[in-house]
Every structure is written in structure tokens, then in C-alpha cells.
JSON list of C-alpha atoms in Angstrom, two decimals:
[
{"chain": "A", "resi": 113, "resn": "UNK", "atom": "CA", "xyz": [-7.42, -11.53, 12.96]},
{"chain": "A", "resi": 114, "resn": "UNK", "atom": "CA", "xyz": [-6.20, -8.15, 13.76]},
{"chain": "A", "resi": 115, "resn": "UNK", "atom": "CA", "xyz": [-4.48, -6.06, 11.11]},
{"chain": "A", "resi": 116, "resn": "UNK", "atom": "CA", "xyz": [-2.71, -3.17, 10.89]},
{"chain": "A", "resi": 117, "resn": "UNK", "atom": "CA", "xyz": [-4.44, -0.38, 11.89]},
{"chain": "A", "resi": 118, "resn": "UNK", "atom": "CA", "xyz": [-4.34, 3.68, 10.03]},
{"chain": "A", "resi": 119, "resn": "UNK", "atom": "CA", "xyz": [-5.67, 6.90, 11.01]},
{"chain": "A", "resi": 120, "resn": "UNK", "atom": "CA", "xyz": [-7.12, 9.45, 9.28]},
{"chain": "A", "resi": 121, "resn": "UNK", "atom": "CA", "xyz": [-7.94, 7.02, 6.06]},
{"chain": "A", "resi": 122, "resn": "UNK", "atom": "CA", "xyz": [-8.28, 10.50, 4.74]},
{"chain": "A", "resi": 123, "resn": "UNK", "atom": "CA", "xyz": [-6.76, 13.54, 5.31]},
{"chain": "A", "resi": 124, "resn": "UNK", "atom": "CA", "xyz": [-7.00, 16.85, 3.09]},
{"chain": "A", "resi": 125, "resn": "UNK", "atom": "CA", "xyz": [-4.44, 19.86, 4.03]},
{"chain": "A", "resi": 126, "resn": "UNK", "atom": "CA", "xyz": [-3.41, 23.10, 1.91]},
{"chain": "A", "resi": 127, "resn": "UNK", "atom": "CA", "xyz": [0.67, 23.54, 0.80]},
{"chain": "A", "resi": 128, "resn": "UNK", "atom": "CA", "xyz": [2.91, 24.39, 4.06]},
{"chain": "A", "resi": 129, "resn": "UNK", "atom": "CA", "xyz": [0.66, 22.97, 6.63]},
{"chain": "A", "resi": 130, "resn": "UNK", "atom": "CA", "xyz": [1.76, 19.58, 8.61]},
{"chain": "A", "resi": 131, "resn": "UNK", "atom": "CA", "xyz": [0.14, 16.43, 8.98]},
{"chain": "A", "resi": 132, "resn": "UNK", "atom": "CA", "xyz": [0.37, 13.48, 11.18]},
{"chain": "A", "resi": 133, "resn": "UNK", "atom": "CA", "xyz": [0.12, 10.24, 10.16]},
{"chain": "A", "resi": 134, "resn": "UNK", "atom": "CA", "xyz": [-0.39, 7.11, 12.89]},
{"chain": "A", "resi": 135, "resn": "UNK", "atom": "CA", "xyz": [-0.07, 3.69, 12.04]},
{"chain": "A", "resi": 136, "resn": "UNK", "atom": "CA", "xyz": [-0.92, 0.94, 14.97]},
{"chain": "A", "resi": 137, "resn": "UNK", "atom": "CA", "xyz": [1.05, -2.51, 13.83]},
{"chain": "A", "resi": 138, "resn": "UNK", "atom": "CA", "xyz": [-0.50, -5.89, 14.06]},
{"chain": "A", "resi": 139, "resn": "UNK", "atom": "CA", "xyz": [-0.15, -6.95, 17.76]},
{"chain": "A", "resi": 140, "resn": "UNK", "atom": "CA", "xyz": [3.43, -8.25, 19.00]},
{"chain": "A", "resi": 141, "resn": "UNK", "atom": "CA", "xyz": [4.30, -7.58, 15.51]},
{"chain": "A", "resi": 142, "resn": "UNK", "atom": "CA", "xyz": [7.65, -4.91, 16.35]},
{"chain": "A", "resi": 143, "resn": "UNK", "atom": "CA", "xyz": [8.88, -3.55, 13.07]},
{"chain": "A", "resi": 144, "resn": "UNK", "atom": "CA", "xyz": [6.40, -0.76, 11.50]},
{"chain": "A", "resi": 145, "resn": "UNK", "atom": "CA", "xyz": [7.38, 0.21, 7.86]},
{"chain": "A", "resi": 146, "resn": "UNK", "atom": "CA", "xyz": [6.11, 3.41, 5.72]},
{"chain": "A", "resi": 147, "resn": "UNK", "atom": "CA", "xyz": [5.81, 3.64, 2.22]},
{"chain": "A", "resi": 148, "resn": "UNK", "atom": "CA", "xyz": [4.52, 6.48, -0.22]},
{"chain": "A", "resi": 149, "resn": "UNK", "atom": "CA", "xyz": [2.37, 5.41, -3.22]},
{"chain": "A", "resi": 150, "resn": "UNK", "atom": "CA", "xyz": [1.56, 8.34, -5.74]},
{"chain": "A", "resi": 151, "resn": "UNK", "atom": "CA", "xyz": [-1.07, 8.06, -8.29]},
{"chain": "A", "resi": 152, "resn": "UNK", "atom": "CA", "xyz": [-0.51, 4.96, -10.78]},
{"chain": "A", "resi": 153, "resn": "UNK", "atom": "CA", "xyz": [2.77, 3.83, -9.01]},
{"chain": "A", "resi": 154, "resn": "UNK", "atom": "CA", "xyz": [3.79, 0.93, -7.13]},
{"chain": "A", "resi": 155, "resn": "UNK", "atom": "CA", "xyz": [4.79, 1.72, -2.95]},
{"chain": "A", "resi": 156, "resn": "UNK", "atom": "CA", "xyz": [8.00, 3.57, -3.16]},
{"chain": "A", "resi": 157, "resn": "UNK", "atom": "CA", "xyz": [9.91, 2.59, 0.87]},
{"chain": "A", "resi": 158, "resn": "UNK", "atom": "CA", "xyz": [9.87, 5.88, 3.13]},
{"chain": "A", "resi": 159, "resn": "UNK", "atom": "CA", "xyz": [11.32, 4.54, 6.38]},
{"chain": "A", "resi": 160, "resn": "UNK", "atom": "CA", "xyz": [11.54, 1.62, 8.99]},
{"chain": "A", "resi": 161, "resn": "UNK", "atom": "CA", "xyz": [11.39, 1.29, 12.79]},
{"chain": "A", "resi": 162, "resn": "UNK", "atom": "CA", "xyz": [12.84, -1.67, 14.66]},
{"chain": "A", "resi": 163, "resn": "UNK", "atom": "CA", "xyz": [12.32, -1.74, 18.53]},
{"chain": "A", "resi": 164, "resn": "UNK", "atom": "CA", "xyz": [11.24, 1.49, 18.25]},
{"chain": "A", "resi": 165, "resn": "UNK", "atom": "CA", "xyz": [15.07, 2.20, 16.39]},
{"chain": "A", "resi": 166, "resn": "UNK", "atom": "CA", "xyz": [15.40, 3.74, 12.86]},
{"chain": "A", "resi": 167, "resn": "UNK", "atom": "CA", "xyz": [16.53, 0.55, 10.89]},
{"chain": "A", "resi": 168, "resn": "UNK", "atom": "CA", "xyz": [16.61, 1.76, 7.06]},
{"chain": "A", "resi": 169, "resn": "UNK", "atom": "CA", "xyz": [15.62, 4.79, 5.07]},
{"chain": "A", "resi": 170, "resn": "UNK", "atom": "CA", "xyz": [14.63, 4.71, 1.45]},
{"chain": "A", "resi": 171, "resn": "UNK", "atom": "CA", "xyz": [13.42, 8.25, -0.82]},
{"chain": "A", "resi": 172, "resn": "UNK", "atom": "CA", "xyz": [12.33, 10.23, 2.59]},
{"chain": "A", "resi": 173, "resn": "UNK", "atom": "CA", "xyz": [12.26, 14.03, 2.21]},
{"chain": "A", "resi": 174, "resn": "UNK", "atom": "CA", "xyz": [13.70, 16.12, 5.08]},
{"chain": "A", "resi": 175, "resn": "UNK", "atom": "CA", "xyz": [10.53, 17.68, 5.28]},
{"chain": "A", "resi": 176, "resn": "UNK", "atom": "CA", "xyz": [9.41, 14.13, 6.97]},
{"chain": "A", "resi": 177, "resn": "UNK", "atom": "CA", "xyz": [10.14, 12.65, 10.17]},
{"chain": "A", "resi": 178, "resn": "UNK", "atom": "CA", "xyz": [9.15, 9.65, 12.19]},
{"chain": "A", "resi": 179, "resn": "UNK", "atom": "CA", "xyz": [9.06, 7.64, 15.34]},
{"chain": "A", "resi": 180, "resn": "UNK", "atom": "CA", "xyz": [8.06, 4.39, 16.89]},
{"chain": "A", "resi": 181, "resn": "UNK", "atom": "CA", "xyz": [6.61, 4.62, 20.36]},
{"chain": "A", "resi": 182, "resn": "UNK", "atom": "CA", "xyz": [7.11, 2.45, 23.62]},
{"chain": "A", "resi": 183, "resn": "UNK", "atom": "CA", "xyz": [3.65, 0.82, 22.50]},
{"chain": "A", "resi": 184, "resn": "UNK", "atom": "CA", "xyz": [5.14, 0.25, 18.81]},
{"chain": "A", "resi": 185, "resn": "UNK", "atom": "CA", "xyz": [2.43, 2.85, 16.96]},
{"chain": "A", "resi": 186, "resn": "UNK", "atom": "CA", "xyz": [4.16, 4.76, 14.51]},
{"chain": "A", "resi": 187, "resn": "UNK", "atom": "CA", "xyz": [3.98, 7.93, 13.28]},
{"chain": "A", "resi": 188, "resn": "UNK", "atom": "CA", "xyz": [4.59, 9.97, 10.37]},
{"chain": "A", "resi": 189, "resn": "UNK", "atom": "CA", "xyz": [5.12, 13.57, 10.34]},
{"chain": "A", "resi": 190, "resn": "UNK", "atom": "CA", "xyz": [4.95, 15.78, 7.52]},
{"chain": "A", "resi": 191, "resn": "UNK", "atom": "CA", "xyz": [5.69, 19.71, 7.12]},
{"chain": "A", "resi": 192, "resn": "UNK", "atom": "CA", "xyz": [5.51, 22.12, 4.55]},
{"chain": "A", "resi": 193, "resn": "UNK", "atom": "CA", "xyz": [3.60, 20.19, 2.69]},
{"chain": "A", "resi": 194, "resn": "UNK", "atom": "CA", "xyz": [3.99, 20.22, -1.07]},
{"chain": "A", "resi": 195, "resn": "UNK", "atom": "CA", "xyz": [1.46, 19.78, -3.36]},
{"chain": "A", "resi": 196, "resn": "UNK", "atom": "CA", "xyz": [3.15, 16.84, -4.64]},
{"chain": "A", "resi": 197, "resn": "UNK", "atom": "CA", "xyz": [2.87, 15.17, -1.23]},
{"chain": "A", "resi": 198, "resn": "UNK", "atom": "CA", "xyz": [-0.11, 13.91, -2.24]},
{"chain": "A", "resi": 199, "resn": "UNK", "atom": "CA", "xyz": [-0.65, 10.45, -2.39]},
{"chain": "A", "resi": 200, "resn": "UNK", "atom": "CA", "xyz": [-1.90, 7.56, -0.61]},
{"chain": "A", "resi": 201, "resn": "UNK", "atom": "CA", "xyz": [0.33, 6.64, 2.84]},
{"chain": "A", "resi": 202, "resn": "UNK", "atom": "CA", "xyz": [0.59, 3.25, 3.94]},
{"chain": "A", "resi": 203, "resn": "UNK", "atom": "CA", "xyz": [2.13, 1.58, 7.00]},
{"chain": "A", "resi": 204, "resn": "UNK", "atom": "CA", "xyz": [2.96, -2.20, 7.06]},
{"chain": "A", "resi": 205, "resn": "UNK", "atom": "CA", "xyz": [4.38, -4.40, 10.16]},
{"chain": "A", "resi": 206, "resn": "UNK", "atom": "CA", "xyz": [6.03, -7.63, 10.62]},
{"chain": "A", "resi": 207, "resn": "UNK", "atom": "CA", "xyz": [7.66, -9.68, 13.33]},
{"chain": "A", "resi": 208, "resn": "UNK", "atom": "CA", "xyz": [10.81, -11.23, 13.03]},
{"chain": "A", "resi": 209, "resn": "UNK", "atom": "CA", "xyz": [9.18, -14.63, 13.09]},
{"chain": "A", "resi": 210, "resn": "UNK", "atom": "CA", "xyz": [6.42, -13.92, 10.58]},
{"chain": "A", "resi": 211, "resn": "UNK", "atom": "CA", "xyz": [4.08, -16.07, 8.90]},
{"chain": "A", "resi": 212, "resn": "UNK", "atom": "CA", "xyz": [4.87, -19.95, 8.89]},
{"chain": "A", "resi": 213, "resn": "UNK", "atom": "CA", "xyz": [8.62, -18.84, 10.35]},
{"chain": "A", "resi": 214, "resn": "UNK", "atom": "CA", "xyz": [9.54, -16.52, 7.34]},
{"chain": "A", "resi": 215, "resn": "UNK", "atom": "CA", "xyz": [11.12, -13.48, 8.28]},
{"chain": "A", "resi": 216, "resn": "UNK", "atom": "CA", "xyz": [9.74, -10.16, 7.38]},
{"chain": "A", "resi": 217, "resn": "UNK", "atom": "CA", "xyz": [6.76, -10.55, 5.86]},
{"chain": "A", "resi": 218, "resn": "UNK", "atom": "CA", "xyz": [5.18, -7.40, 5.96]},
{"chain": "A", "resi": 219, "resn": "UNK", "atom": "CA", "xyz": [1.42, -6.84, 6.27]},
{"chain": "A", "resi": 220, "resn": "UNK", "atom": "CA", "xyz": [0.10, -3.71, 5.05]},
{"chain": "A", "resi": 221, "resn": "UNK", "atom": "CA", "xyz": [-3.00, -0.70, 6.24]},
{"chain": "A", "resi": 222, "resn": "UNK", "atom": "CA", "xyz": [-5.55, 0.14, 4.68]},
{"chain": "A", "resi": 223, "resn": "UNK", "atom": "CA", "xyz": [-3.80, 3.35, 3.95]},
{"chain": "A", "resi": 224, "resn": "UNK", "atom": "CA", "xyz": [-4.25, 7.24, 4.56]},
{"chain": "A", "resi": 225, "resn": "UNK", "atom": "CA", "xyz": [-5.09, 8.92, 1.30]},
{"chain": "A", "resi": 226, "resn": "UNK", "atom": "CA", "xyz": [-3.38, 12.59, 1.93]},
{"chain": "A", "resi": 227, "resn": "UNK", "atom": "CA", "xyz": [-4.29, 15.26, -0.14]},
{"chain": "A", "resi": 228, "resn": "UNK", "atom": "CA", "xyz": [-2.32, 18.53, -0.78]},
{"chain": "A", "resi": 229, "resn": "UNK", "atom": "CA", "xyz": [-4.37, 21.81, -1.95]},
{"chain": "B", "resi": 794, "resn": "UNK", "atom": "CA", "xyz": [19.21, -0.31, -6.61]},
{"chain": "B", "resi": 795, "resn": "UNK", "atom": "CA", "xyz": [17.27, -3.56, -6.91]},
{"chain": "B", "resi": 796, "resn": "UNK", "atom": "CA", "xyz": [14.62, -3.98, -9.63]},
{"chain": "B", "resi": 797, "resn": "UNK", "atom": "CA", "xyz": [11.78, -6.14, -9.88]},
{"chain": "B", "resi": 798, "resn": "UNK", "atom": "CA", "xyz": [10.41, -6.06, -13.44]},
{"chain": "B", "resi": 799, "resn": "UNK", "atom": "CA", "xyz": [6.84, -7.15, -13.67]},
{"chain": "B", "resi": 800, "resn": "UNK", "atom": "CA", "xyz": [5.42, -8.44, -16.93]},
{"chain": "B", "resi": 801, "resn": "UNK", "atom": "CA", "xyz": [2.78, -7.68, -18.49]},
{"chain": "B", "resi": 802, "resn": "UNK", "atom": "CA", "xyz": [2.27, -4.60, -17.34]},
{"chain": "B", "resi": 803, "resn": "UNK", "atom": "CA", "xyz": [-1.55, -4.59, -18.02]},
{"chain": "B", "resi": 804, "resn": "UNK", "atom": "CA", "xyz": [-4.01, -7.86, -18.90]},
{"chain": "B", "resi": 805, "resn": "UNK", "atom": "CA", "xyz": [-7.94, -8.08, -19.78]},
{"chain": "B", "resi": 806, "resn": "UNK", "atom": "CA", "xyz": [-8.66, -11.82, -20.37]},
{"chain": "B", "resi": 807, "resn": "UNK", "atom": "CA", "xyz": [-12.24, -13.20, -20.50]},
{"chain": "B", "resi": 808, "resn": "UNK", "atom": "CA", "xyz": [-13.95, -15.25, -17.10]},
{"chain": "B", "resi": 809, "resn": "UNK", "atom": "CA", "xyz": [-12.59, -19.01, -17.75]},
{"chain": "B", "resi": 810, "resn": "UNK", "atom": "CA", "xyz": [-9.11, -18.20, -19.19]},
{"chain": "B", "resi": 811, "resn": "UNK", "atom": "CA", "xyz": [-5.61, -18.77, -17.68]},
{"chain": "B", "resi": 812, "resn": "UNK", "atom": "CA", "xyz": [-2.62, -16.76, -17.31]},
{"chain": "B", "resi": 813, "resn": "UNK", "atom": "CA", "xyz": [0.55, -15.90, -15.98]},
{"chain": "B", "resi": 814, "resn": "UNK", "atom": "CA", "xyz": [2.41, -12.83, -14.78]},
{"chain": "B", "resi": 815, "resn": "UNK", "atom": "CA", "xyz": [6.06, -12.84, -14.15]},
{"chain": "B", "resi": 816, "resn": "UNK", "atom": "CA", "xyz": [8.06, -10.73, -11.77]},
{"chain": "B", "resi": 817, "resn": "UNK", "atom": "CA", "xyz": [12.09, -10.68, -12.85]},
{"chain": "B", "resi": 818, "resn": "UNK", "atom": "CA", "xyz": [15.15, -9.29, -11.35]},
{"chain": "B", "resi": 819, "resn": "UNK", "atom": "CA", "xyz": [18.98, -9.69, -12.04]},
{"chain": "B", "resi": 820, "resn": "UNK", "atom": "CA", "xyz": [19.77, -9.63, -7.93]},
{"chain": "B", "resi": 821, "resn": "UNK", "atom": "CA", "xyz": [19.06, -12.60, -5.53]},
{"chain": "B", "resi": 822, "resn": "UNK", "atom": "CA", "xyz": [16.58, -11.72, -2.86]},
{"chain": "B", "resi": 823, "resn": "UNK", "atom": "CA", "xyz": [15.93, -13.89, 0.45]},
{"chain": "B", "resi": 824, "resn": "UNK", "atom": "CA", "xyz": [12.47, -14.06, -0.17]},
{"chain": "B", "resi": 825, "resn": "UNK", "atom": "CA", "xyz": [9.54, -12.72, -3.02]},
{"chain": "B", "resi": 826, "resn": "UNK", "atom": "CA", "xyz": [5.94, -11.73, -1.45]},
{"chain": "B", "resi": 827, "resn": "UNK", "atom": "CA", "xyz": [2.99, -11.06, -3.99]},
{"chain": "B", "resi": 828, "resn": "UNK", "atom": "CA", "xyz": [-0.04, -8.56, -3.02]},
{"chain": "B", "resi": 829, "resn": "UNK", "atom": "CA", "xyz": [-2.95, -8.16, -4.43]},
{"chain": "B", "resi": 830, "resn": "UNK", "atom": "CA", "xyz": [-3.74, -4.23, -4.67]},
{"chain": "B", "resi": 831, "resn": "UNK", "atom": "CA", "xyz": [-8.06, -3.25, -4.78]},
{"chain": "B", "resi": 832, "resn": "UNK", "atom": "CA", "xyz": [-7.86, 1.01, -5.89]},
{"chain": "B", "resi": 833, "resn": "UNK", "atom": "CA", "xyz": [-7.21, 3.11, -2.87]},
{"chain": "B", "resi": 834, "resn": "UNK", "atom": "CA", "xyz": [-6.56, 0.28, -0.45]},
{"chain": "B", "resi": 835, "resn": "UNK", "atom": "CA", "xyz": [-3.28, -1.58, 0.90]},
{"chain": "B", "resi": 836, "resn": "UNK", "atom": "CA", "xyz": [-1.89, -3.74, -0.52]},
{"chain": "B", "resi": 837, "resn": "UNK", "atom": "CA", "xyz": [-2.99, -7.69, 0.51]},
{"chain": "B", "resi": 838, "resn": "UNK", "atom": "CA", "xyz": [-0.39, -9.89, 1.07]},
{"chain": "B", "resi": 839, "resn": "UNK", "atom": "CA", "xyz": [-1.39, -13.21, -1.04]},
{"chain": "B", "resi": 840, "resn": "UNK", "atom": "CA", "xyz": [1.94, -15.65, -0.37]},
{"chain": "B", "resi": 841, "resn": "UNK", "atom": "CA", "xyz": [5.89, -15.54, 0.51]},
{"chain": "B", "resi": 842, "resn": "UNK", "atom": "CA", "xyz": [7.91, -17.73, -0.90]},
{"chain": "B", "resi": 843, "resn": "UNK", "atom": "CA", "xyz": [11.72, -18.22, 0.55]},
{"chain": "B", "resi": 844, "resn": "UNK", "atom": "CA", "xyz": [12.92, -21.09, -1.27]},
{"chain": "B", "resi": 845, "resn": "UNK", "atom": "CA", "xyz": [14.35, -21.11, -4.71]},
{"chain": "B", "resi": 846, "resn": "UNK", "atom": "CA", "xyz": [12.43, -23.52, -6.94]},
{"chain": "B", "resi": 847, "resn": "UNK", "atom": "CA", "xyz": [9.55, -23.24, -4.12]},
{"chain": "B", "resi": 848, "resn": "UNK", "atom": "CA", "xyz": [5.62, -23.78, -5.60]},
{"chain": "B", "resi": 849, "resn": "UNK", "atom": "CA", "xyz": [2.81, -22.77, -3.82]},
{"chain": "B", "resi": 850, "resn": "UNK", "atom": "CA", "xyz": [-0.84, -22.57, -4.27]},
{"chain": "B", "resi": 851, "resn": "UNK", "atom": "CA", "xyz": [-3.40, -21.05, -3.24]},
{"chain": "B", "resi": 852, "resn": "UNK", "atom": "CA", "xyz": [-6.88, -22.18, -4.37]},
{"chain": "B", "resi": 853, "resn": "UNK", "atom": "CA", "xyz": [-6.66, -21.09, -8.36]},
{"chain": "B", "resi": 854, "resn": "UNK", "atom": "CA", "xyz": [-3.49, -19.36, -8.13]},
{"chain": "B", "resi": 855, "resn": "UNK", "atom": "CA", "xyz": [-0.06, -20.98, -8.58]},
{"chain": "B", "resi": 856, "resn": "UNK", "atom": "CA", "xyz": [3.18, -19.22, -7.37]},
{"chain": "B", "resi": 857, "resn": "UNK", "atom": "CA", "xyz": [6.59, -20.12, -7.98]},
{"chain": "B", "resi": 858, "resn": "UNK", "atom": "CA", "xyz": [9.70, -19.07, -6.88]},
{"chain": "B", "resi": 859, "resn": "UNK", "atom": "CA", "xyz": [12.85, -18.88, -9.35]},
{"chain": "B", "resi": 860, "resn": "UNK", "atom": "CA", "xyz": [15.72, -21.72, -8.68]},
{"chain": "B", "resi": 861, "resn": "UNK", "atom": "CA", "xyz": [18.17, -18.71, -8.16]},
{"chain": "B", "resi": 862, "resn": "UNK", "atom": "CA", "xyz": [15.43, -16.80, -6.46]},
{"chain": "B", "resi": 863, "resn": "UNK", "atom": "CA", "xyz": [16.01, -14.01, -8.82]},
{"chain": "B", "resi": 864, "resn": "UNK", "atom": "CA", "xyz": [12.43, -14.71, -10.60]},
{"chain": "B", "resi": 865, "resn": "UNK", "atom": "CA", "xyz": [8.77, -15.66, -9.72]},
{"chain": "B", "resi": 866, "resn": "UNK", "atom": "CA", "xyz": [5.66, -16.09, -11.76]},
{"chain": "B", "resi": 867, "resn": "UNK", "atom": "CA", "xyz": [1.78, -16.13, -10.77]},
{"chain": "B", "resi": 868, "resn": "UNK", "atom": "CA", "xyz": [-0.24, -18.24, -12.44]},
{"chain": "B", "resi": 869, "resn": "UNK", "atom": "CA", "xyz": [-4.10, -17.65, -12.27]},
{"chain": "B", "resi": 870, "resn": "UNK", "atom": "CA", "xyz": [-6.34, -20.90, -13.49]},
{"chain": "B", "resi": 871, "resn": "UNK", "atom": "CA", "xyz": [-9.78, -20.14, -14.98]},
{"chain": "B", "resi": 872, "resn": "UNK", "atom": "CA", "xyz": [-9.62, -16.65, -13.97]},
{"chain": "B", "resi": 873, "resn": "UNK", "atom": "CA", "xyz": [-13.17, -14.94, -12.38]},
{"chain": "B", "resi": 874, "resn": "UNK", "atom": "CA", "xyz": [-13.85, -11.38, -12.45]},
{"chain": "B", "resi": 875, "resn": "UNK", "atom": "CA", "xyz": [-13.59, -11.37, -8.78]},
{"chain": "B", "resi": 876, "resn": "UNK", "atom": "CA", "xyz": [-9.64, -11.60, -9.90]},
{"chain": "B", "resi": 877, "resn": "UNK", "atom": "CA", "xyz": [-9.46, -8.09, -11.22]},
{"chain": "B", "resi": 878, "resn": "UNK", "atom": "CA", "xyz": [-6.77, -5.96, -9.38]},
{"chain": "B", "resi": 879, "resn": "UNK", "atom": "CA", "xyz": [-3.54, -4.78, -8.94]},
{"chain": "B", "resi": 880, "resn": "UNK", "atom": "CA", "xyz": [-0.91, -7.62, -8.83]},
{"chain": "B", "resi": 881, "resn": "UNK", "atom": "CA", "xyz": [2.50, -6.61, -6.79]},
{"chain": "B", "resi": 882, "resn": "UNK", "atom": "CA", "xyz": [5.59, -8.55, -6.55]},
{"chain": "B", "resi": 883, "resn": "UNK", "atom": "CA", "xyz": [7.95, -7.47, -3.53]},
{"chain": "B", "resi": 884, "resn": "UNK", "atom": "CA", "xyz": [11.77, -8.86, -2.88]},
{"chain": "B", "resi": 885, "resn": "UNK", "atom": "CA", "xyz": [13.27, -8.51, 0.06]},
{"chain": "B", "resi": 886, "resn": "UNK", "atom": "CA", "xyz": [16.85, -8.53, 0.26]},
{"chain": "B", "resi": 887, "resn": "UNK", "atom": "CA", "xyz": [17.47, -9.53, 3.46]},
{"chain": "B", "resi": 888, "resn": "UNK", "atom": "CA", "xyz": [20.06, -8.61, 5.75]},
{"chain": "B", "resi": 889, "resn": "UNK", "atom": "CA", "xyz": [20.15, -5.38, 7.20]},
{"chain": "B", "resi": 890, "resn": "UNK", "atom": "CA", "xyz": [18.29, -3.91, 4.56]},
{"chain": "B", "resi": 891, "resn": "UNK", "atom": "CA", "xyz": [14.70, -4.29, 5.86]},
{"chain": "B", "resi": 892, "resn": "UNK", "atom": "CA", "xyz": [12.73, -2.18, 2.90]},
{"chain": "B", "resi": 893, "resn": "UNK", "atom": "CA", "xyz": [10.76, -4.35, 0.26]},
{"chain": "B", "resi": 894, "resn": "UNK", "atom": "CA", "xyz": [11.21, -3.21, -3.30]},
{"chain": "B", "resi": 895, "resn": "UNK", "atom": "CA", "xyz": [8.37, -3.31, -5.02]},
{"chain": "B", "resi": 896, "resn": "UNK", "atom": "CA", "xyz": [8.07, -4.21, -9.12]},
{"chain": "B", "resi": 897, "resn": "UNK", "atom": "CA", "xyz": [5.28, -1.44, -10.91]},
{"chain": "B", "resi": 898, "resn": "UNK", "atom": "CA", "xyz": [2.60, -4.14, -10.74]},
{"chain": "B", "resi": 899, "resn": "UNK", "atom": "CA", "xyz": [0.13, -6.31, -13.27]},
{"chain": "B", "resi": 900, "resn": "UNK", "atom": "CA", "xyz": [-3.06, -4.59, -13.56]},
{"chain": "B", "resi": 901, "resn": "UNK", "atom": "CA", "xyz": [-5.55, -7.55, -14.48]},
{"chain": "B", "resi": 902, "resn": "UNK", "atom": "CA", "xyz": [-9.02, -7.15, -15.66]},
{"chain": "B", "resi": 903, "resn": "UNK", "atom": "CA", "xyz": [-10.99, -10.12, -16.00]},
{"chain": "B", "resi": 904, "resn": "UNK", "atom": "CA", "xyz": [-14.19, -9.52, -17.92]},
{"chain": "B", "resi": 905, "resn": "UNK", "atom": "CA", "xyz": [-17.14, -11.98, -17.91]}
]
């Protein structure tokens, strides 16, 4: 089965340069969620897209933006990077109707393990 | 803010033994999800459970969802080494609120 796809899986950039993040959700899946996992902790909620809408933002810095597209890829963009930006990036998807009829169930990437010099 | 408090926080058992990690919160969610974490890859989703008192298994593990949905518990029989990993529980709140909050995870080492 198809899962959700992340590019670069690694990614190594020095402080105050950007970086772009894409996430490709499982197919017909239409919600694309990104969460931030630094070194020993558990995800920590970034941002969501609905229908290629905004639907909920958790600890994202201004320094971040994102978008869904009309093909429901995501991506994350990141400037003046810090050197605590690093961490490992990871992009999950769901469909309203999920697994066995449960809402929301999220499926998660592999991940993009960025790294700030 | 919701919590999810995961307990213990780190296990090493031996190959054959059984145990049980717990995932705790003092808010109602809609629905729990546990994961199943390898280092530096995402996390795999292992079971959702929606309904409070709900039991689920899959193969050697047990899941169980809290009557008030507030609590859930993994339960690994005859644990294998192939078991090490990172063990998340998620709640999601439902709602307009589409984030899962994560609790800081069971780090299990099985040794043989």
C-alpha cells in the first residue's frame, strides 16, 4: 500500500538559510499534518491543512510557513534557520473516513532529518 | 493543554516476558492511536481505538481503551527482541481541533 511520501529524508543547511520541506499524503487521503520531533522527544504538532485550508496550528515559529497544493502535497517552509531547528520533520495524512471508518487516523513519513550548522 | 502521561518511561525485559505500558490523561479524547517509533524513522501507526472499554489485539499485543476514554494500556505477551522500540500513545480530541497530542513515549528494550 502506498504511504506517505517525504523529500529530502535528509537535509543539512547552515543558520539563516531556508529550507523546503515536501510531504506527498497517502492517495485520496486530504488532510496533511506536520510535526517537529527534536532529539529524545515525542512529535510536538506544527500545523494542519484541510482541503488545502489551514485547519489548526500548534508551537509553529513565524519563521515557518506552509501550504497544501491543488494536488494535496504539502510543504513546509523554513527561514532563518536556527540552529535549534534541527530535528527530524515529519508529515502525516488522513482522510476523514480513515481506517475501518475512524476518523483521523493519521499515518505518518518516514521523516526529513534537518540539520542546522 | 492536553496531556498524555506514558508510563514507564523506559523498560528492558528479557525475550519470553510480558508487560504492560500505560498511557493516562485527565481529559476525554474521541479516540487513542499507539505507534511504534524505530530511531530516525516515523512513527508506525499500530491500532486506534474509539470506544471506551474497547480491546483490541493484534497478534501478541493487547490494547485497551479506558471506559471514560481518558486511559489506555498496551500489553505485550512473551515479548521478542524484534519488540524493541519507541512506544507512542496519541489522543485526539476531536472536534475542530485536528492535532494529535502525543505522550513522551515507552522506550522498550527486549534483550534475548
Amino acid at each position: 500500500a502506498a504511504g506517505v511520501i517525504q523529500s529530502p529524508r535528509h537535509l543539512i543547511k547552515e543558520k539563516r538559510e531556508t529550507a523546503t520541506l515536501k510531504c506527498y499524503p497517502i492517495p485520496r487521503h486530504d488532510t496533511v499534518y506536520w510535526y517537529q520531533q527534536g532529539p529524545g522527544q515525542d512529535p510536538q504538532f506544527l500545523i494542519s491543512f484541510y482541503e488545502k485550508m489551514q485547519s489548526d496550528k500548534g508551537s509553529i515559529p513565524d519563521r515557518f510557513s506552509a501550504q497544501q497544493f491543488s494536488d494535496y502535497h504539502s510543504e513546509l517552509n523554513m527561514s532563518s534557520l536556527e540552529l535549534g531547528d534541527s530535528a527530524l520533520y515529519f508529515c502525516a495524512s488522513s482522510s476523514p473516513f480513515g481506517l475501518a471508518g475512524v476518523a483521523d487516523t493519521q499515518y505518518f513519513g518516514p521523516g526529513t532529518r534537518l540539520t542546522v550548522l | 493543554t492536553q496531556l498524555l502521561e506514558q508510563s514507564p518511561q523506559f523498560l528492558s525485559i528479557q525475550e519470553g516476558e510480558n508487560l504492560t505500558v500505560y498511557c493516562n490523561s485527565s481529559s476525554v479524547f474521541s479516540s487513542l492511536q499507539w505507534y511504534r517509533q524505530e530511531p530516525g524513522e516515523g512513527p508506525v501507526l499500530l491500532v486506534t481505538v474509539v470506544t471506551g472499554g474497547e480491546v483490541k489485539k493484534l497478534k501478541r499485543l493487547t490494547f485497551q481503551f479506558g471506559d471514560a476514554r481518558k486511559d489506555s494500556s498496551l500489553h505485550i505477551t512473551a515479548a521478542q527482541p524484534g519488540d524493541t522500540g519507541l512506544y507512542l500513545c496519541a489522543g485526539y480530541s476531536g472536534g475542530s481541533n485536528y492535532k494529535l497530542t502525543f505522550g513522551k513515549g515507552t522506550l522498550l528494550t527486549v534483550n534475548p
